[in-house]
XYZ file of C-alpha atoms in Angstrom:
238
model
C -11.251 -62.178 -15.043
C -9.706 -65.269 -13.460
C -10.114 -68.896 -14.504
C -9.704 -72.109 -12.544
C -11.023 -75.626 -12.019
C -12.809 -76.876 -8.911
C -11.433 -80.381 -8.598
C -13.180 -81.381 -5.347
C -15.189 -79.780 -2.568
C -16.521 -80.518 0.907
C -18.982 -78.656 3.127
C -20.220 -78.929 6.708
C -23.011 -77.394 8.752
C -24.909 -78.846 11.733
C -26.925 -81.834 10.569
C -25.329 -81.737 7.111
C -22.855 -84.590 7.196
C -23.092 -86.230 3.771
C -23.219 -85.352 0.092
C -26.827 -86.570 0.069
C -27.696 -84.062 2.803
C -26.272 -81.214 0.755
C -27.910 -82.426 -2.446
C -31.332 -82.436 -0.795
C -30.716 -78.958 0.637
C -29.472 -77.578 -2.697
C -32.720 -78.591 -4.414
C -34.947 -77.219 -1.647
C -32.939 -74.897 0.639
C -34.282 -74.580 4.142
C -33.104 -73.347 7.535
C -30.007 -75.048 8.907
C -29.441 -75.944 12.551
C -27.315 -73.693 14.708
C -25.832 -76.302 17.029
C -23.558 -79.258 16.362
C -19.943 -80.350 16.156
C -18.083 -81.706 13.124
C -16.476 -85.130 13.353
C -12.715 -84.803 13.712
C -12.152 -88.204 15.296
C -9.335 -88.732 12.794
C -7.224 -86.385 14.936
C -5.534 -87.541 18.165
C -7.550 -86.644 21.272
C -4.800 -84.381 22.647
C -4.882 -82.302 19.469
C -8.669 -82.224 19.217
C -8.943 -80.612 22.631
C -7.091 -77.520 21.415
C -9.417 -76.923 18.492
C -12.351 -74.537 18.649
C -15.463 -75.396 16.681
C -14.254 -73.055 13.938
C -10.968 -74.960 13.660
C -12.770 -78.314 13.807
C -15.016 -77.242 10.936
C -12.017 -76.189 8.865
C -10.211 -79.477 9.522
C -13.347 -81.551 8.846
C -13.843 -80.133 5.345
C -10.193 -79.674 4.377
C -8.686 -82.994 5.424
C -10.571 -85.234 2.932
C -9.358 -83.046 0.052
C -5.696 -83.521 0.947
C -5.558 -87.242 1.675
C -2.951 -88.942 -0.480
C -1.833 -85.642 -2.003
C 1.450 -83.742 -1.630
C 1.575 -80.555 0.484
C -0.141 -77.591 -1.129
C -0.765 -73.876 -0.447
C -3.782 -73.001 1.675
C -6.018 -69.922 1.556
C -8.278 -69.563 4.595
C -10.985 -66.914 4.859
C -13.268 -65.979 7.739
C -15.011 -62.700 8.403
C -15.360 -63.090 12.170
C -12.691 -65.664 12.958
C -12.309 -66.862 16.534
C -14.865 -64.437 17.967
C -16.191 -66.902 20.611
C -12.683 -67.569 21.911
C -11.844 -63.859 21.919
C -15.029 -63.061 23.803
C -14.118 -65.655 26.431
C -10.733 -63.944 26.888
C -12.395 -60.531 27.204
C -14.799 -61.983 29.770
C -11.849 -63.256 31.815
C -10.310 -59.782 31.669
C -13.551 -58.210 32.848
C -13.581 -60.582 35.828
C -9.909 -59.786 36.470
C -8.995 -63.432 36.049
C -5.654 -64.705 34.819
C -5.444 -65.145 31.062
C -4.369 -68.341 29.343
C -1.437 -67.803 26.965
C -2.619 -70.825 24.977
C -6.120 -69.419 24.578
C -4.680 -66.085 23.468
C -2.354 -67.684 20.924
C -5.278 -69.628 19.455
C -7.538 -66.573 19.216
C -5.621 -64.748 16.475
C -7.005 -64.808 12.954
C -4.279 -67.025 11.494
C -4.433 -69.588 14.317
C -6.340 -72.061 12.130
C -3.712 -72.139 9.397
C -0.970 -72.364 12.016
C -2.628 -75.428 13.539
C -3.158 -76.900 10.069
C 0.521 -76.431 9.204
C 1.606 -78.121 12.449
C -0.847 -81.015 12.448
C -0.408 -81.714 8.730
C 3.363 -81.165 8.851
C 2.902 -78.881 5.854
C 5.247 -75.942 5.339
C 3.534 -74.670 2.194
C 2.573 -71.027 1.730
C -0.591 -70.244 3.691
C -2.727 -67.107 3.840
C -5.460 -66.075 6.283
C -7.931 -63.473 5.012
C -10.393 -61.382 6.999
C -12.970 -60.242 4.471
C -16.568 -59.084 4.433
C -19.525 -61.025 3.099
C -17.681 -61.711 -0.148
C -14.764 -63.431 1.521
C -15.250 -66.438 -0.757
C -14.497 -64.394 -3.852
C -11.470 -62.704 -2.302
C -10.141 -66.115 -1.289
C -10.672 -67.471 -4.807
C -8.749 -64.526 -6.241
C -5.880 -65.163 -3.822
C -5.865 -68.851 -4.743
C -5.929 -68.009 -8.456
C -2.807 -65.881 -8.016
C -1.038 -68.832 -6.405
C -2.078 -71.043 -9.313
C -0.789 -68.426 -11.745
C 2.559 -68.503 -9.940
C 2.841 -72.223 -10.625
C 1.117 -74.007 -7.746
C -0.363 -77.260 -9.112
C -3.248 -77.047 -6.628
C -4.491 -74.737 -3.879
C -6.696 -75.652 -0.929
C -9.303 -72.984 -0.109
C -11.265 -73.030 3.154
C -13.935 -70.575 4.239
C -15.510 -70.983 7.672
C -17.725 -69.007 10.023
C -18.838 -69.827 13.542
C -21.756 -68.212 15.312
C -20.671 -65.286 17.475
C -21.717 -65.103 21.137
C -25.280 -63.870 21.585
C -24.069 -60.566 23.026
C -22.828 -59.627 19.537
C -26.173 -60.209 17.816
C -27.060 -56.481 17.562
C -23.920 -55.967 15.439
C -23.295 -59.314 13.725
C -26.285 -60.561 11.800
C -24.733 -62.468 8.933
C -23.977 -65.781 10.678
C -27.158 -67.528 11.773
C -25.505 -70.967 11.772
C -21.937 -72.301 11.662
C -20.621 -73.597 8.348
C -17.434 -74.412 6.462
C -16.640 -75.079 2.816
C -13.388 -76.377 1.325
C -12.442 -76.263 -2.362
C -9.529 -77.896 -4.125
C -8.665 -75.512 -6.944
C -6.455 -76.398 -9.900
C -5.368 -74.603 -13.089
C -8.018 -74.722 -15.786
C -10.812 -72.813 -17.457
C -13.978 -74.614 -16.382
C -14.832 -71.724 -14.032
C -14.585 -67.962 -14.519
C -14.938 -65.191 -11.962
C -14.815 -61.474 -12.570
C -15.721 -58.349 -10.621
C -17.890 -55.401 -11.622
C -18.391 -52.296 -9.546
C -21.867 -50.832 -9.394
C -23.766 -48.055 -7.647
C -26.683 -50.427 -7.188
C -26.599 -51.765 -3.618
C -29.039 -54.617 -3.975
C -29.930 -56.907 -1.115
C -27.226 -59.490 -0.338
C -27.689 -63.164 -1.100
C -30.021 -65.069 1.190
C -27.292 -67.613 1.906
C -23.562 -67.133 2.486
C -21.715 -66.955 -0.817
C -19.853 -70.195 -0.092
C -23.117 -72.098 0.327
C -24.554 -70.494 -2.811
C -21.550 -71.953 -4.607
C -22.314 -75.377 -3.109
C -25.855 -75.068 -4.471
C -24.502 -74.227 -7.911
C -22.104 -77.159 -7.842
C -24.919 -79.563 -7.004
C -27.644 -78.174 -9.269
C -25.489 -77.510 -12.336
C -26.184 -73.784 -12.443
C -23.977 -72.242 -15.128
C -23.908 -68.557 -14.141
C -25.011 -66.290 -11.318
C -24.021 -63.149 -9.434
C -23.044 -62.481 -5.851
C -23.251 -58.891 -4.710
C -21.785 -57.348 -1.611
C -22.277 -53.607 -1.249
C -20.998 -52.156 -4.560
C -19.017 -55.234 -5.563
C -20.790 -57.509 -8.008
C -19.087 -60.865 -8.546
C -19.976 -62.744 -11.729
C -19.588 -66.520 -11.657
C -19.681 -68.651 -14.784
C -19.223 -72.363 -15.363
C -18.030 -73.319 -18.846
C -19.710 -76.533 -19.921
């Protein structure tokens, strides 16, 4: 079992720009739009042009949690990563066109944390995870280990962009783009522990990160997230 505090959080999905938007959705969840771009106008135009939508989402939710704070470790998790950018590179290869070294360098899974480190001038320890549908929980465990090693705070970001339509027969878990950022600190207001089970129940209707957003907004005290045979037990201590 691990314990931690969630000091602040931010989330983004198309059409979900404010806390009021998320509060209304948490009470009565409904389908979310699949098209839109987060506002990253706080970044210089030259830098914005290099960012994919996935990177823009990560920056949009993470930046407000770090304003006025010292550098801190970052844990970033994404199951599919820069799939749209990678597909564009593969398409260029198929057409026997010249490849862009910049596009290739930005397609790797840790490109987002590399850009964050550069643009934030932050040399803190940073980790990029490629996990399955329970990437949120794996990222929280990684962040908890950093807190246990003495980090006063850890920034956690989980983000998924929609894959190109050609991948739809194989990737069915991202029906809309979204990103969630958490500022975790040492504490005991939250507990998370893992059980293994032979019972492969149906996965959550919503991505685990958005289920957590719902819990944060509705005051839910305990629930479970299951992915395959991994059952994650969340509890909020009042």
